[in-house]
PDB file of C-alpha atoms and ligand atoms in Angstrom:
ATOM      1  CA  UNK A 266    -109.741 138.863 211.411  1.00 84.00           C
ATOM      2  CA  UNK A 267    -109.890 140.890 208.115  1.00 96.00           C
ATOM      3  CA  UNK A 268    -108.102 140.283 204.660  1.00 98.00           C
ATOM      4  CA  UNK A 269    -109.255 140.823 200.832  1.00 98.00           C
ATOM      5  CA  UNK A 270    -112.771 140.133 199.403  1.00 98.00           C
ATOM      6  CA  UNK A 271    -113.531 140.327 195.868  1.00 99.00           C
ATOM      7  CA  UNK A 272    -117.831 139.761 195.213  1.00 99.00           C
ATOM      8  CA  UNK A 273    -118.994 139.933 192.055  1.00 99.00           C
ATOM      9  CA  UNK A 274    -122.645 141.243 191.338  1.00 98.00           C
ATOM     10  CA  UNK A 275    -122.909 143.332 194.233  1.00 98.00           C
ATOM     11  CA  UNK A 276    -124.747 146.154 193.075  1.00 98.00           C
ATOM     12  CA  UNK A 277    -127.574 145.191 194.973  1.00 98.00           C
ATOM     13  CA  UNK A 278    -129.199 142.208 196.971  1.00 98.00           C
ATOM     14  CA  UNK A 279    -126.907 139.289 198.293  1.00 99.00           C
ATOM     15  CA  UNK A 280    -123.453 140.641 197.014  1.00 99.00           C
ATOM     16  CA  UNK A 281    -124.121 144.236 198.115  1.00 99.00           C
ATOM     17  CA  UNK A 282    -125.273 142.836 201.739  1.00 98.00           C
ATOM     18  CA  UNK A 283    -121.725 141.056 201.239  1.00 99.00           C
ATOM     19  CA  UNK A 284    -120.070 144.099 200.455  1.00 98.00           C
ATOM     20  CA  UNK A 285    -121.265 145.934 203.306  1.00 98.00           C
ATOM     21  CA  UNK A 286    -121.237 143.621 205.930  1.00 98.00           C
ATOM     22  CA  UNK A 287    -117.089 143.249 205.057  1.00 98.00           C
ATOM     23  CA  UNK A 288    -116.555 147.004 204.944  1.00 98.00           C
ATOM     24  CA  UNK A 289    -118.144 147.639 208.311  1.00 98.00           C
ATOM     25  CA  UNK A 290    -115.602 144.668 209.247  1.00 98.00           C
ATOM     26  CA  UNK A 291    -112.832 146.751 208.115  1.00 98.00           C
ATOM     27  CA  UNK A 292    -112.135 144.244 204.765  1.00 98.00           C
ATOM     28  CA  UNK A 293    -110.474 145.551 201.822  1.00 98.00           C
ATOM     29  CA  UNK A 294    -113.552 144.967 199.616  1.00 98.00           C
ATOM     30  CA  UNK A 295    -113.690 144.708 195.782  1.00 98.00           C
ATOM     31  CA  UNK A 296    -117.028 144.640 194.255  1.00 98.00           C
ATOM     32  CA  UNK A 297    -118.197 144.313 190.643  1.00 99.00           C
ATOM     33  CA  UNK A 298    -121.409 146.058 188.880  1.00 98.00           C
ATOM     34  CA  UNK A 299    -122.390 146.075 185.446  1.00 98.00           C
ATOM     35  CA  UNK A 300    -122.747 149.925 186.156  1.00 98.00           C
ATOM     36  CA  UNK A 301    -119.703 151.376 187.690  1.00 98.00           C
ATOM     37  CA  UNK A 302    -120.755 154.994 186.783  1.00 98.00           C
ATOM     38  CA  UNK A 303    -124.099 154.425 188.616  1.00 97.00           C
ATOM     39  CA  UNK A 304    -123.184 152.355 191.321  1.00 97.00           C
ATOM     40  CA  UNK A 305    -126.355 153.027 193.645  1.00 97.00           C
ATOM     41  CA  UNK A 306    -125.683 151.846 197.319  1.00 98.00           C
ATOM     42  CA  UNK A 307    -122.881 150.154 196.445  1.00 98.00           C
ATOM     43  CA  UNK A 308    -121.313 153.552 195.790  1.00 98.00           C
ATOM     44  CA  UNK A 309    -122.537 154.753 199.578  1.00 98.00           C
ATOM     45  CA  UNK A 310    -120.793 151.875 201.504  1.00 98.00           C
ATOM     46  CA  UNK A 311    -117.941 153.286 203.297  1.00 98.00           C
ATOM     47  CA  UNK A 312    -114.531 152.149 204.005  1.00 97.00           C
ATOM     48  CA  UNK A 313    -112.231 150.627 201.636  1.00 98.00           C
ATOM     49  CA  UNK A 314    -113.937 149.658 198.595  1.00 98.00           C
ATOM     50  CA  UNK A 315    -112.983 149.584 195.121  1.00 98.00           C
ATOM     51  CA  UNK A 316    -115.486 148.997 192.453  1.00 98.00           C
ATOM     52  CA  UNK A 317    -114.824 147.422 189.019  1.00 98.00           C
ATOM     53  CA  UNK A 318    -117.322 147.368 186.018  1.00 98.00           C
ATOM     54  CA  UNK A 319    -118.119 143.745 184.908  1.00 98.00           C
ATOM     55  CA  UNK A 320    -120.584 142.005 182.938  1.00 98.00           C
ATOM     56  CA  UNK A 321    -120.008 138.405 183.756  1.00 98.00           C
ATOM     57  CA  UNK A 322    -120.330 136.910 180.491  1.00 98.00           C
ATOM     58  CA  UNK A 323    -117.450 139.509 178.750  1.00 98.00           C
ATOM     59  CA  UNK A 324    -114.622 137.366 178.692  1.00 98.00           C
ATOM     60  CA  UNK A 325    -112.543 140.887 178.327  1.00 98.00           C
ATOM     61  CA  UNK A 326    -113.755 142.264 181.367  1.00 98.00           C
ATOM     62  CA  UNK A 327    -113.113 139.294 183.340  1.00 98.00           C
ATOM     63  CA  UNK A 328    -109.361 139.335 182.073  1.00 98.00           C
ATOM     64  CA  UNK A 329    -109.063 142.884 183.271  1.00 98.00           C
ATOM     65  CA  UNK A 330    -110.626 141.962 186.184  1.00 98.00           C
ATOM     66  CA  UNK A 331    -107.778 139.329 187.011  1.00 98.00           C
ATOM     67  CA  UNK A 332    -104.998 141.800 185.918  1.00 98.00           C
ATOM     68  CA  UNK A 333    -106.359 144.133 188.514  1.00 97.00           C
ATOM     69  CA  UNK A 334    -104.971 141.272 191.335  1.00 97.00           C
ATOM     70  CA  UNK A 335    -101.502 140.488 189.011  1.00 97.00           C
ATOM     71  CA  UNK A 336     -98.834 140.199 192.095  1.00 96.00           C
ATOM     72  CA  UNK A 337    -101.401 140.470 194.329  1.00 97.00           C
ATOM     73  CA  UNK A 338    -103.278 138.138 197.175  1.00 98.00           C
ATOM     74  CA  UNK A 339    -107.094 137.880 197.283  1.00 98.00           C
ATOM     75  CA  UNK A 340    -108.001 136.100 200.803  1.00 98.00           C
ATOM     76  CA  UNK A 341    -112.010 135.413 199.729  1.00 98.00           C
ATOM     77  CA  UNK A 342    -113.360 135.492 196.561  1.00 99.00           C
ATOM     78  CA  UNK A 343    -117.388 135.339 196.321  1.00 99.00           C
ATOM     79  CA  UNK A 344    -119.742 135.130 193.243  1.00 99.00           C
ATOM     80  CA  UNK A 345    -122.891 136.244 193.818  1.00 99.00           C
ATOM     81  CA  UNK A 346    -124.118 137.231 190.050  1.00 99.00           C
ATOM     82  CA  UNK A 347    -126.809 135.285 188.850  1.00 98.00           C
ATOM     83  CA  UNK A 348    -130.479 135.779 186.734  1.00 98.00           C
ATOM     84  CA  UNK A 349    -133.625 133.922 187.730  1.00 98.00           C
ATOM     85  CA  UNK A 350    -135.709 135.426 184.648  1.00 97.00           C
ATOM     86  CA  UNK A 351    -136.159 137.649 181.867  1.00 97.00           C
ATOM     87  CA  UNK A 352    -133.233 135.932 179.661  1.00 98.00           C
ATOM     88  CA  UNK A 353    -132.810 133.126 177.309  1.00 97.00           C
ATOM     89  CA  UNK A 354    -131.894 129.540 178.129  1.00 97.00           C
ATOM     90  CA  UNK A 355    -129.090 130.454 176.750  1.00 98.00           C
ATOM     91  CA  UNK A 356    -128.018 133.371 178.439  1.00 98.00           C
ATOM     92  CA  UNK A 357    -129.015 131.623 181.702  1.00 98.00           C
ATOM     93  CA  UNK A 358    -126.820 128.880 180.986  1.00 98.00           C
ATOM     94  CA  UNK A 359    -124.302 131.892 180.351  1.00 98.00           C
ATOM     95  CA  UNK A 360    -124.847 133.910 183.340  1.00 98.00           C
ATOM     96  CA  UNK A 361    -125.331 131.006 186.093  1.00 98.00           C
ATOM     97  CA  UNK A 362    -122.981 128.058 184.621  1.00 98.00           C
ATOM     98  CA  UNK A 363    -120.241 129.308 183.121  1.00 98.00           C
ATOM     99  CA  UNK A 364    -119.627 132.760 184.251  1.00 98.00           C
ATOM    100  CA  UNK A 365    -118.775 131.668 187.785  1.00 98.00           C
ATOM    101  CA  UNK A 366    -116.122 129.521 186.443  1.00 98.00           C
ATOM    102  CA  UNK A 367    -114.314 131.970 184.100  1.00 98.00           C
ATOM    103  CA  UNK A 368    -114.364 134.531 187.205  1.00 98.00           C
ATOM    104  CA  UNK A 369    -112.604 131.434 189.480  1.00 98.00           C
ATOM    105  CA  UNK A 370    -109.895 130.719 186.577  1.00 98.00           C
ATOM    106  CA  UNK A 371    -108.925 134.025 186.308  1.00 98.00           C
ATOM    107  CA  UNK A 372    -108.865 135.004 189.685  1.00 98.00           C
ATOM    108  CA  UNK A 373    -107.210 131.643 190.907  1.00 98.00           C
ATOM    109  CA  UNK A 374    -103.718 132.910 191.174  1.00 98.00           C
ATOM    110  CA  UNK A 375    -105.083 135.941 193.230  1.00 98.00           C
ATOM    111  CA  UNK A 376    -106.623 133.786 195.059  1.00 98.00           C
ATOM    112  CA  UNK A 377    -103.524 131.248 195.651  1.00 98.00           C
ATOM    113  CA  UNK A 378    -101.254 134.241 196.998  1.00 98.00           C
ATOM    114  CA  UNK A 379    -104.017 135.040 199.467  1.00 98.00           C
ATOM    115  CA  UNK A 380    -103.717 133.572 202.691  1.00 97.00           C
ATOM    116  CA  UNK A 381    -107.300 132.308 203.382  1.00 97.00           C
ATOM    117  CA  UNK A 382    -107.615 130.885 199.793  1.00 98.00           C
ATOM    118  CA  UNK A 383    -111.161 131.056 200.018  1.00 98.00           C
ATOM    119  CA  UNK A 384    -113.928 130.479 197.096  1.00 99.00           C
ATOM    120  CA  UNK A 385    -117.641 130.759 197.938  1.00 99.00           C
ATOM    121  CA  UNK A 386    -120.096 130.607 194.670  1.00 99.00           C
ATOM    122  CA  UNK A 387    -124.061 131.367 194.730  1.00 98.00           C
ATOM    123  CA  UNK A 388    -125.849 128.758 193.793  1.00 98.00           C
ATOM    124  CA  UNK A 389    -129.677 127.098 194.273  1.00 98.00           C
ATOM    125  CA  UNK A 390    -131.919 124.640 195.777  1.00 97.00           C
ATOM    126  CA  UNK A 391    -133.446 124.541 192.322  1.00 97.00           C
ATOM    127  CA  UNK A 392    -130.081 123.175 190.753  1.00 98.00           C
ATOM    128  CA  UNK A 393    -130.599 119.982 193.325  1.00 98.00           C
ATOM    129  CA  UNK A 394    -131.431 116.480 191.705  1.00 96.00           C
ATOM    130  CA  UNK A 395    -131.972 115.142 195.019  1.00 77.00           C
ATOM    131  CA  UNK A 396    -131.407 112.186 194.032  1.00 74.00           C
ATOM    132  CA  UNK A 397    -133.818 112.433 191.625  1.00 82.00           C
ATOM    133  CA  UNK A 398    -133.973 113.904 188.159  1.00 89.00           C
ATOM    134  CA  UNK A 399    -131.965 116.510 186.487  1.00 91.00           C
ATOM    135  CA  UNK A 400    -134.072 119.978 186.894  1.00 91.00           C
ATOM    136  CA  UNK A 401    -135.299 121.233 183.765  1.00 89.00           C
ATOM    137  CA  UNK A 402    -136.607 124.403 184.067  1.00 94.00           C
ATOM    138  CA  UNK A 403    -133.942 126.948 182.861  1.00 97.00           C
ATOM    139  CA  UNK A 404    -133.193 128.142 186.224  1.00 98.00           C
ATOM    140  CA  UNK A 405    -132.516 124.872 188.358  1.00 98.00           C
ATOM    141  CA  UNK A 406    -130.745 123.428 185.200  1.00 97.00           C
ATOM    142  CA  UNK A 407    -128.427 126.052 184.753  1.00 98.00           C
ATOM    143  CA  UNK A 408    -127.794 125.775 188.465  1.00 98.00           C
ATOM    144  CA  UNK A 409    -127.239 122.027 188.286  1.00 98.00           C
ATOM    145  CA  UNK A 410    -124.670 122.526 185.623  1.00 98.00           C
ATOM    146  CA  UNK A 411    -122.830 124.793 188.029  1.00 98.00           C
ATOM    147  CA  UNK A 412    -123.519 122.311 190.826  1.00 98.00           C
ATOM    148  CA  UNK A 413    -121.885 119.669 188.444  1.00 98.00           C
ATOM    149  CA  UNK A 414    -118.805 121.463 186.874  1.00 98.00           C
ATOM    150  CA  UNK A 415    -117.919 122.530 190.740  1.00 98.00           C
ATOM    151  CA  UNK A 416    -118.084 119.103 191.698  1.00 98.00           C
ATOM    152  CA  UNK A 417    -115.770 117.966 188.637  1.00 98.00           C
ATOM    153  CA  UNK A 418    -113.374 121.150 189.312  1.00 98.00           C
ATOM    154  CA  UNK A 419    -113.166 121.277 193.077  1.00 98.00           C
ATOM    155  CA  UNK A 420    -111.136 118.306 193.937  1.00 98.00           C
ATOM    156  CA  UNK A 421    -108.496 119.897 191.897  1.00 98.00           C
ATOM    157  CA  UNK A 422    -109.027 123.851 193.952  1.00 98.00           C
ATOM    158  CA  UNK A 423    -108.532 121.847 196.931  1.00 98.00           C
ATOM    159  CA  UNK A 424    -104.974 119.705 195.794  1.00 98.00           C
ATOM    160  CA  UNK A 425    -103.953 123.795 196.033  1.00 98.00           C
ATOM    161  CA  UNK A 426    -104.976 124.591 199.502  1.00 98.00           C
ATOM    162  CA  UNK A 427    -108.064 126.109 198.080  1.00 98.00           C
ATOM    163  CA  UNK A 428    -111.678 125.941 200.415  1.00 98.00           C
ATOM    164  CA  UNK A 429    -114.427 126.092 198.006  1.00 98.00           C
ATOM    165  CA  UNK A 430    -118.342 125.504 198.711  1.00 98.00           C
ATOM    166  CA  UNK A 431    -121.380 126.720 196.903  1.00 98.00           C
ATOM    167  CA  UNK A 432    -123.865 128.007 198.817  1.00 98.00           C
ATOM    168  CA  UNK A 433    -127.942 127.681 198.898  1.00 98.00           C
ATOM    169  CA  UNK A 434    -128.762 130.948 200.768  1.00 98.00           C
ATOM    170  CA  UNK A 435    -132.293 130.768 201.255  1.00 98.00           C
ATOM    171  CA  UNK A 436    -135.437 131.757 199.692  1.00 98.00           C
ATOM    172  CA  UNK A 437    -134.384 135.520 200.578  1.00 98.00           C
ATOM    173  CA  UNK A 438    -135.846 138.984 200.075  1.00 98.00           C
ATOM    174  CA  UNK A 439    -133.935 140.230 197.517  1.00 98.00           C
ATOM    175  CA  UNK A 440    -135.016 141.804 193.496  1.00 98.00           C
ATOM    176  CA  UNK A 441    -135.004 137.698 192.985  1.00 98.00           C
ATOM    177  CA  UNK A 442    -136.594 136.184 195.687  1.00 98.00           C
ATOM    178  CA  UNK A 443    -139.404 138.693 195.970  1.00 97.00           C
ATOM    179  CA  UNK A 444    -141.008 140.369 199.120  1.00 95.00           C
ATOM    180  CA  UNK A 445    -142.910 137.501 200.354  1.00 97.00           C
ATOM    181  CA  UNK A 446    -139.434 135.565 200.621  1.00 98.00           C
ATOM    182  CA  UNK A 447    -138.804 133.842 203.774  1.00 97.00           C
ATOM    183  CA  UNK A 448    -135.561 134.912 204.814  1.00 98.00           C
ATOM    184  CA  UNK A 449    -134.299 137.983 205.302  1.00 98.00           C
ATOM    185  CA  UNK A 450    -130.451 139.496 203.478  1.00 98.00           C
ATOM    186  CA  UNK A 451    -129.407 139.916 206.487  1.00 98.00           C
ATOM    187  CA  UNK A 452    -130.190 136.682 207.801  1.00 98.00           C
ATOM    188  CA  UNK A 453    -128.667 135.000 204.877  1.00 98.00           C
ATOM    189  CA  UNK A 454    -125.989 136.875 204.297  1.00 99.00           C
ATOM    190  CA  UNK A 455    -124.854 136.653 207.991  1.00 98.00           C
ATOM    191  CA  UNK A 456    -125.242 133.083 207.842  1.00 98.00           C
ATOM    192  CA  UNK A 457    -123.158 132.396 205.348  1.00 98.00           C
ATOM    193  CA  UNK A 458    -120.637 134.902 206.713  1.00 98.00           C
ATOM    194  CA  UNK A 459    -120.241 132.728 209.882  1.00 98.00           C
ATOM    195  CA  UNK A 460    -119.754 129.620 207.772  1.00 98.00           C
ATOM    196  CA  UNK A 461    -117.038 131.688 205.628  1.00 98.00           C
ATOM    197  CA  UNK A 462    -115.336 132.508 208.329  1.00 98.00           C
ATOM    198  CA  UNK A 463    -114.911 129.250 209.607  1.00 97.00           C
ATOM    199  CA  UNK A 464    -114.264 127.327 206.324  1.00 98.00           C
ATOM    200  CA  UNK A 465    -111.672 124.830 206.892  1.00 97.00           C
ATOM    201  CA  UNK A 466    -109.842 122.752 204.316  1.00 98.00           C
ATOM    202  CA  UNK A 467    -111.794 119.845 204.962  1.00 97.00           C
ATOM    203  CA  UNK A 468    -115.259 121.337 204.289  1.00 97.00           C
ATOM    204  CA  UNK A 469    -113.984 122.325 200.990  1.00 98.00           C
ATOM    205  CA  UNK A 470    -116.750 120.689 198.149  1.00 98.00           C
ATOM    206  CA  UNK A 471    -119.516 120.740 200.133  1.00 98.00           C
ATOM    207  CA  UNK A 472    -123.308 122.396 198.731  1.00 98.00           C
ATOM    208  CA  UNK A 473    -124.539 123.929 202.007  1.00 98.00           C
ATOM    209  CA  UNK A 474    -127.388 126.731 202.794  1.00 98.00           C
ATOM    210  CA  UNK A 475    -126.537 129.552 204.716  1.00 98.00           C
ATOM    211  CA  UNK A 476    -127.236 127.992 207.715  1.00 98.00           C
ATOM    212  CA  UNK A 477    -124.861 126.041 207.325  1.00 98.00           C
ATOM    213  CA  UNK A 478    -126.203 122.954 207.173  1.00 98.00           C
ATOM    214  CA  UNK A 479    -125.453 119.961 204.354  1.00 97.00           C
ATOM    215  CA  UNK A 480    -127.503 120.328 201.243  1.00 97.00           C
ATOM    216  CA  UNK A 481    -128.318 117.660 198.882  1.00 96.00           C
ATOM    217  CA  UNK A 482    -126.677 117.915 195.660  1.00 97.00           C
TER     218      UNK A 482
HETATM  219  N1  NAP B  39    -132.873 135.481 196.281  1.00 71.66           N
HETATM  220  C1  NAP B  39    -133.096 134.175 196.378  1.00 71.66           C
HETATM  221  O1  NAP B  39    -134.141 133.735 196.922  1.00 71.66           O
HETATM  222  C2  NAP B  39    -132.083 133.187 195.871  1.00 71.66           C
HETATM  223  C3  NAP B  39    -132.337 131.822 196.087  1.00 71.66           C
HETATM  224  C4  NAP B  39    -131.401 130.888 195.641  1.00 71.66           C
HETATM  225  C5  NAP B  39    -130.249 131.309 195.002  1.00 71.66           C
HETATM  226  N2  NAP B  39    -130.024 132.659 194.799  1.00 71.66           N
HETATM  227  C6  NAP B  39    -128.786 133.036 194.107  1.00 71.66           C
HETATM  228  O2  NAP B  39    -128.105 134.007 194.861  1.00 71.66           O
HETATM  229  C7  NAP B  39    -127.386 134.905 193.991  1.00 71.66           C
HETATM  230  C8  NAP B  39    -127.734 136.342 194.316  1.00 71.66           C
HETATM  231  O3  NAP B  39    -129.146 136.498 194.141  1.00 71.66           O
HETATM  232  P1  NAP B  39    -129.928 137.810 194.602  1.00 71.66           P
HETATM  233  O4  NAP B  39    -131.153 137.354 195.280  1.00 71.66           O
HETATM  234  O5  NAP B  39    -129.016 138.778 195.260  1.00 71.66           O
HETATM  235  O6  NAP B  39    -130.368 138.390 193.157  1.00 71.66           O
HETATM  236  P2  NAP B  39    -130.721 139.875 192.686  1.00 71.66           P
HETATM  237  O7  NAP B  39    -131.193 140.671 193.820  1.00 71.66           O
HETATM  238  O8  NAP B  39    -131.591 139.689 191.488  1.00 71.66           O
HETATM  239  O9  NAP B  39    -129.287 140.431 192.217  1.00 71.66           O
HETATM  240  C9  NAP B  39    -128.638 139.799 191.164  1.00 71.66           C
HETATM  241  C10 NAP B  39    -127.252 140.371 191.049  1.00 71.66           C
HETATM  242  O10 NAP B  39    -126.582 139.694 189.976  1.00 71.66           O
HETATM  243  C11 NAP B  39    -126.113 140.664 189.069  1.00 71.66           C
HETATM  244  N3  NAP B  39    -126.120 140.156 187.699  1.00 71.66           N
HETATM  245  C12 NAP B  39    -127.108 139.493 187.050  1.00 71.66           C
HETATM  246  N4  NAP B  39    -126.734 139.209 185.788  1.00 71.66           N
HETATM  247  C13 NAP B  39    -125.484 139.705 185.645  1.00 71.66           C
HETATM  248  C14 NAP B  39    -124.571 139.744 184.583  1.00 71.66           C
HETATM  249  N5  NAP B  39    -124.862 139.195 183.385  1.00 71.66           N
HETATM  250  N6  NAP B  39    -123.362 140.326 184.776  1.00 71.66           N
HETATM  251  C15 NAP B  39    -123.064 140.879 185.975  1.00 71.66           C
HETATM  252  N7  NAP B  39    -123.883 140.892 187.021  1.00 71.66           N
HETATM  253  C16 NAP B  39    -125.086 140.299 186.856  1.00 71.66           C
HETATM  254  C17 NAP B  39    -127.094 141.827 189.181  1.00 71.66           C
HETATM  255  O11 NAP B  39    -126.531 142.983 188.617  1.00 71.66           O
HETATM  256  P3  NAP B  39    -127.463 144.147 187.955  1.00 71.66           P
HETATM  257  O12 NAP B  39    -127.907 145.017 189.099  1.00 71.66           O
HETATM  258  O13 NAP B  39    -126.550 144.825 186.998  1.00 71.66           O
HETATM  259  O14 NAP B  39    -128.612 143.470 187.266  1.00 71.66           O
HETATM  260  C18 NAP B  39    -127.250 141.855 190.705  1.00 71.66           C
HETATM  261  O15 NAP B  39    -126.156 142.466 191.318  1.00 71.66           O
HETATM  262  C19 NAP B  39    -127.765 134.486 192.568  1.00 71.66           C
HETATM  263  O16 NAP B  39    -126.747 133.674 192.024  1.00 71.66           O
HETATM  264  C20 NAP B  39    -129.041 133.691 192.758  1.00 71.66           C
HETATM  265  O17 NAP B  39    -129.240 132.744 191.723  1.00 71.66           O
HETATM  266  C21 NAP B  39    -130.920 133.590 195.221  1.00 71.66           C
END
């Protein structure tokens, strides 16, 4: 089975691994960088890959990035992007929270002519209450805001036929997660691929990790 995948932030780590594991499927893969002119391995991948420039908090680019799919069908859509460090609350808050959401509302009538109607966001174990407290390190709270607007705006994605889950993927081995991480890309990434593949209407607003398993909001 192969269709359209659009992953944004996949010029390296988890949405590269993405990017390459659907091209060696055979996919029709769109992938964003920041750096389109300097696109690294993302550039090497081959088979049919487009690449678009975007920087996920210009509201601009993210238009253009939505006009790209006008008339057209977009089967998965995946947002990978996200910062762990080295930017302000702010910008975090920017980057993690609301980026992801501006990507889904203007790719959302891509994604309603596609026929898997498929929407798979990055998110964190750090953005978990648990049951507990609201995280509030920059990091886990921006991730529990996404955690929390998905949970407000999914209900609504799925009234449309729409399958959407966000996705723990591990402590992994990535720029982010560091070489002493416990998971490999490839584990995680193939992990979650297998529970992509299989996404079903009915598991659509669940937080799971890339094995698959329920996570605790
Ligand atoms: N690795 C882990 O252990 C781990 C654990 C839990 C959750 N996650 C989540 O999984 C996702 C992927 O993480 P990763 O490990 O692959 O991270 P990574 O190796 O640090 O890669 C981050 C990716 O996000 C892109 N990005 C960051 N800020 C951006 C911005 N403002 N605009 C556009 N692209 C931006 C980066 O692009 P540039 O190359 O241009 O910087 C890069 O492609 C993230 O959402 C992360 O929070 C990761």
């Amino acid at each position: 089975m192969t269709g359209s995948v659009l992953i944004i932030g996949a010029s390296r780590g988890i949405g590269l691994r993405f990017a390459e594991t659907y091209a060696a499927d055979g996919w029709e893969v769109h992938a964003t960088t920041r750096t389109p002119d300097n696109p690294g391995a993302l550039g090497d991948i081959a088979g049919d890959v487009s690449i678009y420039e975007l920087e996920v908090c210009n509201l601009g680019q993210i238009a253009a990035l939505g006009d790209v799919f006008e008339g057209r069908g977009l089967d998965v859509l995946i947002h990978s992007a996200g910062v762990l460090r080295g930017v302000s609350r702010d910008e975090m808050r920017a980057i993690n929270a609301d980026a992801p959401l501006d990507v889904v509302d203007a790719l959302m009538p891509a994604v309603l002519r596609g026929k898997d109607r498929k929407i798979v966001i990055l998110t964190s174990q750090m953005g978990a209450r648990n049951g507990g407290r609201t995280p509030s390190a920059d990091y886990g709270a921006s991730k529990c805001l996404l955690n929390d607007r998905f949970r407000d705006l999914e209900p609504h994605w799925r009234t449309q036929g729409v399958r959407a889950v966000v996705f723990h993927p591990g402590w992994v081995a990535t720029d982010m997660g560091g070489a002493g991480a416990s998971v490999s890309v490839d584990e995680s990434v193939s992990g979650m691929r297998q529970v992509i593949d299989g996404l079903e209407l009915r598991d659509s607003g669940r937080f799971l990790t890339w094995k698959g398993t329920e996570h605790p909001w």
